[in-house]
Amino acid sequence: MHDIILMPCPEVSIIILTRNGKATIGECLKKVYAQNYTNFEVIVIDSASTDGTPDIVNNFPVRFFSIDVKDFGHGKTRNYGAKLSKGKYLAYLTQDASPFNEHWLENLIRNFSDE
């Protein structure tokens, strides 16, 4: 018999959409992982990049999903990310949207705990 280990769910799922984002995705992910707030997961949904974007993304502890270009739609792909997420809150980024500083995420969700 095996023991079942339940992993705690992250409070925030950061969902990043990308396609051929080699020039910017690395900086975006570096800043995401430089956050003071740490209770998050990162989901990257890539639309069949051909420039090496997945190679850069796979250097980070993300949940990576690749979709065909024809399956991409701004709302549709964001909804797909929401279905994949485990977090209570969702934060969406694109490959070229780097967080401003290490307080970005904690500032974003702070008001959710203020009754």
GROMACS .gro file of N, CA and C in nm:
model
  345
    1MET      N    1   0.084  -0.117   0.000
    1MET     CA    2   0.000   0.000   0.000
    1MET      C    3   0.089   0.124   0.000
    2HIS      N    4   0.053   0.223  -0.080
    2HIS     CA    5   0.130   0.346  -0.091
    2HIS      C    6   0.061   0.457  -0.016
    3ASP      N    7   0.143   0.541   0.048
    3ASP     CA    8   0.088   0.659   0.113
    3ASP      C    9   0.057   0.763   0.005
    4ILE      N   10  -0.052   0.833   0.021
    4ILE     CA   11  -0.088   0.939  -0.070
    4ILE      C   12  -0.040   1.070  -0.010
    5ILE      N   13   0.037   1.143  -0.086
    5ILE     CA   14   0.089   1.272  -0.041
    5ILE      C   15   0.012   1.380  -0.115
    6LEU      N   16  -0.058   1.462  -0.041
    6LEU     CA   17  -0.133   1.571  -0.101
    6LEU      C   18  -0.048   1.697  -0.099
    7MET      N   19  -0.026   1.752  -0.216
    7MET     CA   20   0.049   1.876  -0.227
    7MET      C   21  -0.048   1.992  -0.209
    8PRO      N   22  -0.008   2.094  -0.134
    8PRO     CA   23  -0.096   2.209  -0.118
    8PRO      C   24  -0.114   2.281  -0.251
    9CYS      N   25  -0.232   2.331  -0.273
    9CYS     CA   26  -0.260   2.406  -0.395
    9CYS      C   27  -0.200   2.546  -0.383
   10PRO      N   28  -0.146   2.596  -0.491
   10PRO     CA   29  -0.095   2.733  -0.487
   10PRO      C   30  -0.211   2.831  -0.476
   11GLU      N   31  -0.185   2.944  -0.414
   11GLU     CA   32  -0.291   3.045  -0.405
   11GLU      C   33  -0.313   3.114  -0.539
   12VAL      N   34  -0.205   3.130  -0.617
   12VAL     CA   35  -0.215   3.201  -0.744
   12VAL      C   36  -0.157   3.114  -0.856
   13SER      N   37  -0.228   3.113  -0.967
   13SER     CA   38  -0.177   3.053  -1.090
   13SER      C   39  -0.145   3.168  -1.185
   14ILE      N   40  -0.018   3.176  -1.224
   14ILE     CA   41   0.023   3.276  -1.323
   14ILE      C   42   0.025   3.204  -1.457
   15ILE      N   43  -0.057   3.252  -1.548
   15ILE     CA   44  -0.072   3.189  -1.679
   15ILE      C   45  -0.010   3.281  -1.783
   16ILE      N   46   0.088   3.228  -1.854
   16ILE     CA   47   0.162   3.308  -1.953
   16ILE      C   48   0.139   3.247  -2.091
   17LEU      N   49   0.092   3.330  -2.182
   17LEU     CA   50   0.073   3.288  -2.321
   17LEU      C   51   0.195   3.332  -2.401
   18THR      N   52   0.241   3.244  -2.490
   18THR     CA   53   0.359   3.279  -2.567
   18THR      C   54   0.356   3.218  -2.707
   19ARG      N   55   0.424   3.284  -2.797
   19ARG     CA   56   0.452   3.234  -2.932
   19ARG      C   57   0.573   3.310  -2.983
   20ASN      N   58   0.676   3.234  -3.016
   20ASN     CA   59   0.801   3.293  -3.065
   20ASN      C   60   0.846   3.410  -2.977
   21GLY      N   61   0.853   3.383  -2.848
   21GLY     CA   62   0.888   3.485  -2.751
   21GLY      C   63   1.031   3.476  -2.700
   22LYS      N   64   1.118   3.418  -2.778
   22LYS     CA   65   1.256   3.396  -2.735
   22LYS      C   66   1.323   3.523  -2.681
   23ALA      N   67   1.294   3.637  -2.741
   23ALA     CA   68   1.359   3.762  -2.701
   23ALA      C   69   1.315   3.814  -2.565
   24THR      N   70   1.197   3.773  -2.516
   24THR     CA   71   1.143   3.834  -2.394
   24THR      C   72   1.100   3.735  -2.285
   25ILE      N   73   1.073   3.611  -2.318
   25ILE     CA   74   1.017   3.518  -2.220
   25ILE      C   75   1.112   3.489  -2.104
   26GLY      N   76   1.241   3.484  -2.129
   26GLY     CA   77   1.337   3.457  -2.022
   26GLY      C   78   1.334   3.566  -1.916
   27GLU      N   79   1.333   3.691  -1.957
   27GLU     CA   80   1.327   3.803  -1.863
   27GLU      C   81   1.195   3.803  -1.787
   28CYS      N   82   1.087   3.775  -1.855
   28CYS     CA   83   0.956   3.767  -1.791
   28CYS      C   84   0.958   3.662  -1.680
   29LEU      N   85   1.006   3.543  -1.710
   29LEU     CA   86   1.008   3.435  -1.611
   29LEU      C   87   1.105   3.464  -1.497
   30LYS      N   88   1.220   3.525  -1.526
   30LYS     CA   89   1.314   3.562  -1.420
   30LYS      C   90   1.246   3.654  -1.319
   31LYS      N   91   1.172   3.751  -1.369
   31LYS     CA   92   1.105   3.846  -1.279
   31LYS      C   93   0.987   3.781  -1.207
   32VAL      N   94   0.920   3.689  -1.270
   32VAL     CA   95   0.812   3.617  -1.201
   32VAL      C   96   0.870   3.540  -1.083
   33TYR      N   97   0.981   3.471  -1.104
   33TYR     CA   98   1.041   3.391  -0.997
   33TYR      C   99   1.124   3.472  -0.897
   34ALA      N  100   1.136   3.602  -0.918
   34ALA     CA  101   1.205   3.689  -0.824
   34ALA      C  102   1.107   3.752  -0.725
   35GLN      N  103   0.983   3.709  -0.727
   35GLN     CA  104   0.880   3.766  -0.640
   35GLN      C  105   0.907   3.733  -0.493
   36ASN      N  106   0.870   3.826  -0.405
   36ASN     CA  107   0.875   3.800  -0.261
   36ASN      C  108   0.766   3.701  -0.224
   37TYR      N  109   0.653   3.711  -0.288
   37TYR     CA  110   0.541   3.619  -0.265
   37TYR      C  111   0.571   3.490  -0.340
   38THR      N  112   0.556   3.376  -0.272
   38THR     CA  113   0.601   3.251  -0.334
   38THR      C  114   0.493   3.144  -0.351
   39ASN      N  115   0.370   3.171  -0.308
   39ASN     CA  116   0.266   3.069  -0.315
   39ASN      C  117   0.197   3.073  -0.451
   40PHE      N  118   0.271   3.038  -0.556
   40PHE     CA  119   0.217   3.042  -0.691
   40PHE      C  120   0.273   2.930  -0.776
   41GLU      N  121   0.201   2.904  -0.883
   41GLU     CA  122   0.249   2.815  -0.988
   41GLU      C  123   0.252   2.896  -1.117
   42VAL      N  124   0.331   2.851  -1.213
   42VAL     CA  125   0.336   2.916  -1.343
   42VAL      C  126   0.299   2.814  -1.449
   43ILE      N  127   0.206   2.853  -1.532
   43ILE     CA  128   0.163   2.773  -1.646
   43ILE      C  129   0.199   2.852  -1.771
   44VAL      N  130   0.273   2.791  -1.862
   44VAL     CA  131   0.306   2.855  -1.988
   44VAL      C  132   0.236   2.777  -2.099
   45ILE      N  133   0.160   2.849  -2.179
   45ILE     CA  134   0.092   2.788  -2.295
   45ILE      C  135   0.156   2.849  -2.418
   46ASP      N  136   0.224   2.764  -2.493
   46ASP     CA  137   0.298   2.807  -2.611
   46ASP      C  138   0.224   2.765  -2.737
   47SER      N  139   0.211   2.858  -2.830
   47SER     CA  140   0.143   2.831  -2.957
   47SER      C  141   0.244   2.793  -3.065
   48ALA      N  142   0.304   2.676  -3.049
   48ALA     CA  143   0.393   2.617  -3.151
   48ALA      C  144   0.507   2.709  -3.193
   49SER      N  145   0.580   2.763  -3.097
   49SER     CA  146   0.694   2.849  -3.128
   49SER      C  147   0.798   2.774  -3.210
   50THR      N  148   0.862   2.848  -3.298
   50THR     CA  149   0.966   2.790  -3.383
   50THR      C  150   1.103   2.855  -3.359
   51ASP      N  151   1.112   2.942  -3.258
   51ASP     CA  152   1.235   3.017  -3.236
   51ASP      C  153   1.314   2.973  -3.113
   52GLY      N  154   1.277   2.862  -3.053
   52GLY     CA  155   1.348   2.815  -2.934
   52GLY      C  156   1.285   2.859  -2.803
   53THR      N  157   1.169   2.921  -2.808
   53THR     CA  158   1.101   2.963  -2.686
   53THR      C  159   1.086   2.849  -2.585
   54PRO      N  160   1.041   2.730  -2.626
   54PRO     CA  161   1.026   2.620  -2.529
   54PRO      C  162   1.157   2.584  -2.458
   55ASP      N  163   1.270   2.595  -2.527
   55ASP     CA  164   1.399   2.565  -2.464
   55ASP      C  165   1.428   2.661  -2.349
   56ILE      N  166   1.392   2.787  -2.366
   56ILE     CA  167   1.412   2.886  -2.260
   56ILE      C  168   1.316   2.859  -2.145
   57VAL      N  169   1.189   2.837  -2.179
   57VAL     CA  170   1.085   2.814  -2.078
   57VAL      C  171   1.119   2.692  -1.992
   58ASN      N  172   1.171   2.589  -2.054
   58ASN     CA  173   1.201   2.465  -1.981
   58ASN      C  174   1.317   2.476  -1.884
   59ASN      N  175   1.382   2.592  -1.878
   59ASN     CA  176   1.484   2.618  -1.776
   59ASN      C  177   1.424   2.667  -1.645
   60PHE      N  178   1.293   2.681  -1.643
   60PHE     CA  179   1.221   2.729  -1.525
   60PHE      C  180   1.122   2.623  -1.479
   61PRO      N  181   1.085   2.624  -1.350
   61PRO     CA  182   0.992   2.523  -1.297
   61PRO      C  183   0.846   2.556  -1.328
   62VAL      N  184   0.813   2.551  -1.456
   62VAL     CA  185   0.677   2.583  -1.501
   62VAL      C  186   0.605   2.456  -1.543
   63ARG      N  187   0.475   2.467  -1.552
   63ARG     CA  188   0.395   2.363  -1.617
   63ARG      C  189   0.379   2.410  -1.761
   64PHE      N  190   0.438   2.337  -1.855
   64PHE     CA  191   0.444   2.380  -1.995
   64PHE      C  192   0.346   2.302  -2.080
   65PHE      N  193   0.271   2.375  -2.162
   65PHE     CA  194   0.176   2.313  -2.254
   65PHE      C  195   0.194   2.377  -2.391
   66SER      N  196   0.193   2.295  -2.493
   66SER     CA  197   0.206   2.344  -2.629
   66SER      C  198   0.076   2.317  -2.704
   67ILE      N  199   0.030   2.417  -2.777
   67ILE     CA  200  -0.090   2.401  -2.858
   67ILE      C  201  -0.057   2.436  -3.002
   68ASP      N  202  -0.136   2.387  -3.095
   68ASP     CA  203  -0.121   2.420  -3.235
   68ASP      C  204  -0.163   2.564  -3.258
   69VAL      N  205  -0.099   2.630  -3.352
   69VAL     CA  206  -0.131   2.769  -3.383
   69VAL      C  207  -0.279   2.786  -3.414
   70LYS      N  208  -0.337   2.691  -3.485
   70LYS     CA  209  -0.478   2.702  -3.523
   70LYS      C  210  -0.572   2.690  -3.404
   71ASP      N  211  -0.521   2.640  -3.291
   71ASP     CA  212  -0.604   2.627  -3.171
   71ASP      C  213  -0.598   2.750  -3.080
   72PHE      N  214  -0.513   2.847  -3.115
   72PHE     CA  215  -0.501   2.967  -3.032
   72PHE      C  216  -0.617   3.064  -3.057
   73GLY      N  217  -0.665   3.119  -2.947
   73GLY     CA  218  -0.761   3.229  -2.948
   73GLY      C  219  -0.740   3.300  -2.816
   74HIS      N  220  -0.743   3.432  -2.814
   74HIS     CA  221  -0.710   3.503  -2.690
   74HIS      C  222  -0.797   3.455  -2.573
   75GLY      N  223  -0.926   3.454  -2.589
   75GLY     CA  224  -1.014   3.407  -2.482
   75GLY      C  225  -1.006   3.257  -2.462
   76LYS      N  226  -1.007   3.184  -2.573
   76LYS     CA  227  -1.005   3.037  -2.568
   76LYS      C  228  -0.879   2.985  -2.497
   77THR      N  229  -0.766   3.042  -2.528
   77THR     CA  230  -0.641   2.996  -2.468
   77THR      C  231  -0.632   3.035  -2.321
   78ARG      N  232  -0.682   3.152  -2.287
   78ARG     CA  233  -0.686   3.191  -2.146
   78ARG      C  234  -0.780   3.100  -2.067
   79ASN      N  235  -0.891   3.063  -2.126
   79ASN     CA  236  -0.983   2.969  -2.060
   79ASN      C  237  -0.917   2.833  -2.043
   80TYR      N  238  -0.839   2.790  -2.140
   80TYR     CA  239  -0.765   2.664  -2.130
   80TYR      C  240  -0.667   2.672  -2.012
   81GLY      N  241  -0.597   2.785  -1.998
   81GLY     CA  242  -0.507   2.804  -1.885
   81GLY      C  243  -0.580   2.799  -1.752
   82ALA      N  244  -0.698   2.856  -1.748
   82ALA     CA  245  -0.778   2.852  -1.624
   82ALA      C  246  -0.815   2.709  -1.589
   83LYS      N  247  -0.849   2.629  -1.688
   83LYS     CA  248  -0.884   2.489  -1.662
   83LYS      C  249  -0.763   2.410  -1.611
   84LEU      N  250  -0.645   2.446  -1.656
   84LEU     CA  251  -0.523   2.376  -1.614
   84LEU      C  252  -0.476   2.421  -1.476
   85SER      N  253  -0.521   2.535  -1.432
   85SER     CA  254  -0.469   2.595  -1.309
   85SER      C  255  -0.518   2.526  -1.183
   86LYS      N  256  -0.437   2.541  -1.079
   86LYS     CA  257  -0.470   2.486  -0.948
   86LYS      C  258  -0.489   2.597  -0.845
   87GLY      N  259  -0.463   2.720  -0.884
   87GLY     CA  260  -0.468   2.831  -0.790
   87GLY      C  261  -0.608   2.884  -0.765
   88LYS      N  262  -0.622   2.951  -0.654
   88LYS     CA  263  -0.747   3.016  -0.618
   88LYS      C  264  -0.768   3.141  -0.703
   89TYR      N  265  -0.658   3.210  -0.732
   89TYR     CA  266  -0.662   3.332  -0.813
   89TYR      C  267  -0.580   3.310  -0.939
   90LEU      N  268  -0.619   3.378  -1.047
   90LEU     CA  269  -0.548   3.368  -1.174
   90LEU      C  270  -0.488   3.502  -1.210
   91ALA      N  271  -0.364   3.499  -1.255
   91ALA     CA  272  -0.296   3.620  -1.305
   91ALA      C  273  -0.244   3.586  -1.444
   92TYR      N  274  -0.280   3.667  -1.540
   92TYR     CA  275  -0.239   3.642  -1.678
   92TYR      C  276  -0.129   3.738  -1.719
   93LEU      N  277  -0.029   3.684  -1.789
   93LEU     CA  278   0.079   3.763  -1.847
   93LEU      C  279   0.098   3.718  -1.991
   94THR      N  280   0.161   3.802  -2.069
   94THR     CA  281   0.208   3.760  -2.200
   94THR      C  282   0.360   3.756  -2.194
   95GLN      N  283   0.420   3.699  -2.293
   95GLN     CA  284   0.564   3.675  -2.294
   95GLN      C  285   0.646   3.803  -2.281
   96ASP      N  286   0.592   3.916  -2.320
   96ASP     CA  287   0.668   4.040  -2.316
   96ASP      C  288   0.624   4.133  -2.203
   97ALA      N  289   0.550   4.080  -2.106
   97ALA     CA  290   0.504   4.159  -1.992
   97ALA      C  291   0.578   4.114  -1.867
   98SER      N  292   0.688   4.179  -1.838
   98SER     CA  293   0.767   4.143  -1.721
   98SER      C  294   0.717   4.219  -1.599
   99PRO      N  295   0.703   4.150  -1.486
   99PRO     CA  296   0.663   4.220  -1.364
   99PRO      C  297   0.758   4.335  -1.332
  100PHE      N  298   0.702   4.443  -1.280
  100PHE     CA  299   0.777   4.566  -1.251
  100PHE      C  300   0.884   4.545  -1.145
  101ASN      N  301   0.848   4.473  -1.038
  101ASN     CA  302   0.944   4.451  -0.930
  101ASN      C  303   0.906   4.325  -0.853
  102GLU      N  304   0.979   4.299  -0.745
  102GLU     CA  305   0.958   4.175  -0.668
  102GLU      C  306   0.832   4.178  -0.582
  103HIS      N  307   0.760   4.289  -0.582
  103HIS     CA  308   0.636   4.302  -0.504
  103HIS      C  309   0.511   4.294  -0.591
  104TRP      N  310   0.529   4.275  -0.719
  104TRP     CA  311   0.417   4.276  -0.813
  104TRP      C  312   0.304   4.182  -0.771
  105LEU      N  313   0.336   4.058  -0.744
  105LEU     CA  314   0.232   3.961  -0.715
  105LEU      C  315   0.168   3.983  -0.578
  106GLU      N  316   0.248   4.011  -0.477
  106GLU     CA  317   0.189   4.036  -0.344
  106GLU      C  318   0.099   4.159  -0.347
  107ASN      N  319   0.137   4.261  -0.422
  107ASN     CA  320   0.052   4.380  -0.435
  107ASN      C  321  -0.076   4.349  -0.511
  108LEU      N  322  -0.066   4.264  -0.609
  108LEU     CA  323  -0.182   4.229  -0.690
  108LEU      C  324  -0.288   4.156  -0.609
  109ILE      N  325  -0.247   4.066  -0.522
  109ILE     CA  326  -0.346   3.985  -0.449
  109ILE      C  327  -0.377   4.035  -0.308
  110ARG      N  328  -0.306   4.136  -0.262
  110ARG     CA  329  -0.322   4.186  -0.125
  110ARG      C  330  -0.469   4.213  -0.088
  111ASN      N  331  -0.542   4.275  -0.174
  111ASN     CA  332  -0.679   4.315  -0.140
  111ASN      C  333  -0.775   4.196  -0.126
  112PHE      N  334  -0.741   4.083  -0.178
  112PHE     CA  335  -0.830   3.967  -0.164
  112PHE      C  336  -0.841   3.918  -0.020
  113SER      N  337  -0.741   3.950   0.062
  113SER     CA  338  -0.746   3.908   0.202
  113SER      C  339  -0.799   4.017   0.295
  114ASP      N  340  -0.832   4.131   0.239
  114ASP     CA  341  -0.883   4.244   0.318
  114ASP      C  342  -1.036   4.241   0.316
  115GLU      N  343  -1.095   4.201   0.429
  115GLU     CA  344  -1.241   4.190   0.435
  115GLU      C  345  -1.307   4.326   0.422
   0.00000   0.00000   0.00000
